[in-house]
CSV table of N, CA and C in Angstrom, one decimal:
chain,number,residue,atom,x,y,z
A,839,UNK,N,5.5,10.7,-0.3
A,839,UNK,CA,5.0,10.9,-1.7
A,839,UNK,C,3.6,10.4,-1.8
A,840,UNK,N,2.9,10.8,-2.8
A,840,UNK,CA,1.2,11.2,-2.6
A,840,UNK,C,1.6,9.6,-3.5
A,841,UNK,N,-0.1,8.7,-3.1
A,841,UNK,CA,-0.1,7.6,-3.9
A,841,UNK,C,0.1,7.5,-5.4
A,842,UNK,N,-0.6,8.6,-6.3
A,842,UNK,CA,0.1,8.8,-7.6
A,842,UNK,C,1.1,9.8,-8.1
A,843,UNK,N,2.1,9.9,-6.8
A,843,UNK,CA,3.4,10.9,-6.9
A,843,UNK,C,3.0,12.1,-7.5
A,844,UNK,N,1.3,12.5,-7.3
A,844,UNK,CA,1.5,14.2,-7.6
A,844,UNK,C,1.7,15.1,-6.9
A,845,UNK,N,2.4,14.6,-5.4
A,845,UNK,CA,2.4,15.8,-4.5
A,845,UNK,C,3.7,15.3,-3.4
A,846,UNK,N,4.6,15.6,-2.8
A,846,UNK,CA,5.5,15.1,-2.1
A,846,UNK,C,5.5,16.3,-0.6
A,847,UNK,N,5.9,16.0,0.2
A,847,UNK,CA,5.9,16.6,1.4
A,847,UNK,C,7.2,16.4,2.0
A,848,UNK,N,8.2,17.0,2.8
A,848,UNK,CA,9.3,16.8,3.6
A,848,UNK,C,9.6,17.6,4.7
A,849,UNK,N,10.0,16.9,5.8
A,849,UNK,CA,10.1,17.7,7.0
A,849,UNK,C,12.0,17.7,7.1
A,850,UNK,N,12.4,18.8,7.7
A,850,UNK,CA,13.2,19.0,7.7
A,850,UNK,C,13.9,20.4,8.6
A,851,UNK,N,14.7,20.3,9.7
A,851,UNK,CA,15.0,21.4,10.6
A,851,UNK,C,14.0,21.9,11.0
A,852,UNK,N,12.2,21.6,11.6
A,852,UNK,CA,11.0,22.5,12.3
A,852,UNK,C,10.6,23.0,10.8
A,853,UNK,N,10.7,22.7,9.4
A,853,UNK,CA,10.3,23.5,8.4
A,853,UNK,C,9.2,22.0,7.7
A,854,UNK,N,8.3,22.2,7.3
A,854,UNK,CA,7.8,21.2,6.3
A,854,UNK,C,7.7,22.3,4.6
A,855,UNK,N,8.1,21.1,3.9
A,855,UNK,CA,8.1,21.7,2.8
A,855,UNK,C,7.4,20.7,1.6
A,856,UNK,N,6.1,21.3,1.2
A,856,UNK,CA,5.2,21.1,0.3
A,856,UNK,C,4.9,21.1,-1.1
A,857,UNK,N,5.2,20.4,-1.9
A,857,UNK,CA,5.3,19.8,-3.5
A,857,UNK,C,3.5,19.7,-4.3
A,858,UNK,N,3.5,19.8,-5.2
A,858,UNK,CA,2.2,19.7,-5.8
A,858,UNK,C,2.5,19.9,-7.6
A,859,UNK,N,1.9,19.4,-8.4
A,859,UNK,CA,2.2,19.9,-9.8
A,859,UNK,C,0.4,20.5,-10.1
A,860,UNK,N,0.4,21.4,-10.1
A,860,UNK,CA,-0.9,22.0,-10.3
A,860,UNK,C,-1.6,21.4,-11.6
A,861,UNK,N,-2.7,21.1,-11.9
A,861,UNK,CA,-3.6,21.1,-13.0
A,861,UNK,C,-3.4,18.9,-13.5
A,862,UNK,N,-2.3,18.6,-12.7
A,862,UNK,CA,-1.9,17.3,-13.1
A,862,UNK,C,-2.1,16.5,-11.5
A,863,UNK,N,-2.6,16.8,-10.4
A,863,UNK,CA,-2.9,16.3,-9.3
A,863,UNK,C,-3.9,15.7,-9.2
A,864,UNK,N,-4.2,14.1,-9.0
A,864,UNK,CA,-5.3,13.5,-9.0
A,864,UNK,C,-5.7,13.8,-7.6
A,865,UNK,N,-7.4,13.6,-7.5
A,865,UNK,CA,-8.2,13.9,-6.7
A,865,UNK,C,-7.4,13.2,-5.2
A,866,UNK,N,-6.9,11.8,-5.6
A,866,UNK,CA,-6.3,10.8,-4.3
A,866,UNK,C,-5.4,11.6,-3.7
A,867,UNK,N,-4.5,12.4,-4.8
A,867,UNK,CA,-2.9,12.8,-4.7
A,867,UNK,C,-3.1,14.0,-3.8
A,868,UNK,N,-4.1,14.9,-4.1
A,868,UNK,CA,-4.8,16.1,-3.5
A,868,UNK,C,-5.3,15.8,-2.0
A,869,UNK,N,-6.0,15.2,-2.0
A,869,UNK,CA,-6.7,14.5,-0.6
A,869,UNK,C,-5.5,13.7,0.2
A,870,UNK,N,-4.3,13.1,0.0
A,870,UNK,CA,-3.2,12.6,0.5
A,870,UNK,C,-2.7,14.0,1.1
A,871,UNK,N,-2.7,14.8,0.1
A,871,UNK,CA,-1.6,16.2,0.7
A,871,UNK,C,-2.5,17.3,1.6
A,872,UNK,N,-3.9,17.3,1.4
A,872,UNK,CA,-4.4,18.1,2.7
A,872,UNK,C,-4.4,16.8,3.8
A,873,UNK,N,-4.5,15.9,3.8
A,873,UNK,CA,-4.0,15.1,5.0
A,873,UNK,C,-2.7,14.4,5.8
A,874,UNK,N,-1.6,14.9,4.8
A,874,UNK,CA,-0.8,15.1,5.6
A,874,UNK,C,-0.8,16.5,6.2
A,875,UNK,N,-0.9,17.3,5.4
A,875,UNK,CA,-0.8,19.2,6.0
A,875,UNK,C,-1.5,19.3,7.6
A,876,UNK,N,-2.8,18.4,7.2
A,876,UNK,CA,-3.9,18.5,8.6
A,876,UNK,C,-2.5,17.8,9.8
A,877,UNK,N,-2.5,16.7,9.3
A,877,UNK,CA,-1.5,15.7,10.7
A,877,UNK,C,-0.2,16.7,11.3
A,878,UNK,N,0.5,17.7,10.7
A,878,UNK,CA,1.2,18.8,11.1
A,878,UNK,C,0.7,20.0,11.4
A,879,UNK,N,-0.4,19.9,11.2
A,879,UNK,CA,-1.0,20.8,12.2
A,879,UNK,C,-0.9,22.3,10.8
A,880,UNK,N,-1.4,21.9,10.0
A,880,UNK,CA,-1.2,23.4,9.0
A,880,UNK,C,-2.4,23.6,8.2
A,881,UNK,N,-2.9,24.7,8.8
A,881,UNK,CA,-4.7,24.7,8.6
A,881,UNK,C,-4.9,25.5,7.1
A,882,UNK,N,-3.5,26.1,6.9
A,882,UNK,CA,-3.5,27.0,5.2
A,882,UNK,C,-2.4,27.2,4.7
A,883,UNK,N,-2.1,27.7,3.8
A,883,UNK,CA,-0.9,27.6,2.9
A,883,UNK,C,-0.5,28.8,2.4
A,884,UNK,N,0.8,29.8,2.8
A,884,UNK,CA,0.8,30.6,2.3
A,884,UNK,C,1.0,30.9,0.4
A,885,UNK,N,1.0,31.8,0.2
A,885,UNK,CA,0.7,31.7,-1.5
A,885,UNK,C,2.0,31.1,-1.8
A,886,UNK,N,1.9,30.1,-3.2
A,886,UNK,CA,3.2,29.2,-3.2
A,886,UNK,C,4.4,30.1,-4.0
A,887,UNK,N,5.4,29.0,-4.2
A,887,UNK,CA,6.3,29.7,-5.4
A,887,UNK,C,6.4,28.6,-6.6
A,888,UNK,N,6.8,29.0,-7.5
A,888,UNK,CA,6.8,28.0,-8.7
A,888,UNK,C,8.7,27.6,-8.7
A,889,UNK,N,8.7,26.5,-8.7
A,889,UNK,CA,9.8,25.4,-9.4
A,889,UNK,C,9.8,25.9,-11.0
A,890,UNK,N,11.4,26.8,-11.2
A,890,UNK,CA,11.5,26.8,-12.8
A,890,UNK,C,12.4,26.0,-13.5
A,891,UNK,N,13.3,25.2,-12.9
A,891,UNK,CA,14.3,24.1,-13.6
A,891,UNK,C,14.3,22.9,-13.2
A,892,UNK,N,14.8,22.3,-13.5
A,892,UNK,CA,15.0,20.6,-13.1
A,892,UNK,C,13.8,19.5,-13.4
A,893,UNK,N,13.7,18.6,-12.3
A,893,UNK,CA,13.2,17.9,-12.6
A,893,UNK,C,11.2,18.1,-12.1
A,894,UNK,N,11.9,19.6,-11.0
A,894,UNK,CA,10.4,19.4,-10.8
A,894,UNK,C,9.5,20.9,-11.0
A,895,UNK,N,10.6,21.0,-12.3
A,895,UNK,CA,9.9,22.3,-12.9
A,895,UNK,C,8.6,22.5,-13.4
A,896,UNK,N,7.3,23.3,-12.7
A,896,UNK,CA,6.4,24.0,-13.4
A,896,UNK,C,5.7,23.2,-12.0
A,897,UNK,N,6.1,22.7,-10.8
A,897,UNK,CA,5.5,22.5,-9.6
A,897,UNK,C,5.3,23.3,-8.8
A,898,UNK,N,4.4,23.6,-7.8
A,898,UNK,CA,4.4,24.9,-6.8
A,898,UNK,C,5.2,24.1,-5.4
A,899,UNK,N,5.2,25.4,-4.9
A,899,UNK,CA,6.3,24.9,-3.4
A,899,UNK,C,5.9,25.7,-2.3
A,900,UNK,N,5.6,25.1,-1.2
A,900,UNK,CA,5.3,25.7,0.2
A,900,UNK,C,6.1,25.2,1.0
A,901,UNK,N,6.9,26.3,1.8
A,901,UNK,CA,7.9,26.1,2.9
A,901,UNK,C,7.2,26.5,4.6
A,902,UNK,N,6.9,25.6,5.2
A,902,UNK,CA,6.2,26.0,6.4
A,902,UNK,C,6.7,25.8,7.8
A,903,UNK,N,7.2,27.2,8.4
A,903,UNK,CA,7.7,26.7,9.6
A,903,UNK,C,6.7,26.1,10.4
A,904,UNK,N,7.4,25.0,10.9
A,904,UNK,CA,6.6,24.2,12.2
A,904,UNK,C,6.9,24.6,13.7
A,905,UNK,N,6.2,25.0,14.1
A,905,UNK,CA,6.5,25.0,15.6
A,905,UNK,C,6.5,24.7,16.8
């Protein structure tokens, strides 16, 4: 989780999968999540999807296979 929890990251099965709340991500929280992306080796992001229920609704989501 990003130091002010606006971005979370999890690896899982060769997949990393990528959390963000758009427009509410502090600069720290943003710069945490291209630096973990860089440490797995993921130089871009394909276009995301949006979270529409729960708790981490109106968040975008990137699923990245790892290889």
């Amino acid at each position: 989780m990003a130091p002010n929890g606006g971005a979370l990251v999890f690896v899982a099965d060769r997949t990393l999968i990528a959390y963000d709340l758009p427009g509410e991500t502090s600069e720290r929280d943003d710069a945490w999540l291209d630096e973990t992306l860089d440490s797995f080796g993921v130089t871009h992001l394909p276009p995301p999807s949006y979270i529409l229920d729960g708790e981490l609704a109106g968040w975008r989501c990137w699923t990245i296979p790892l290889g």
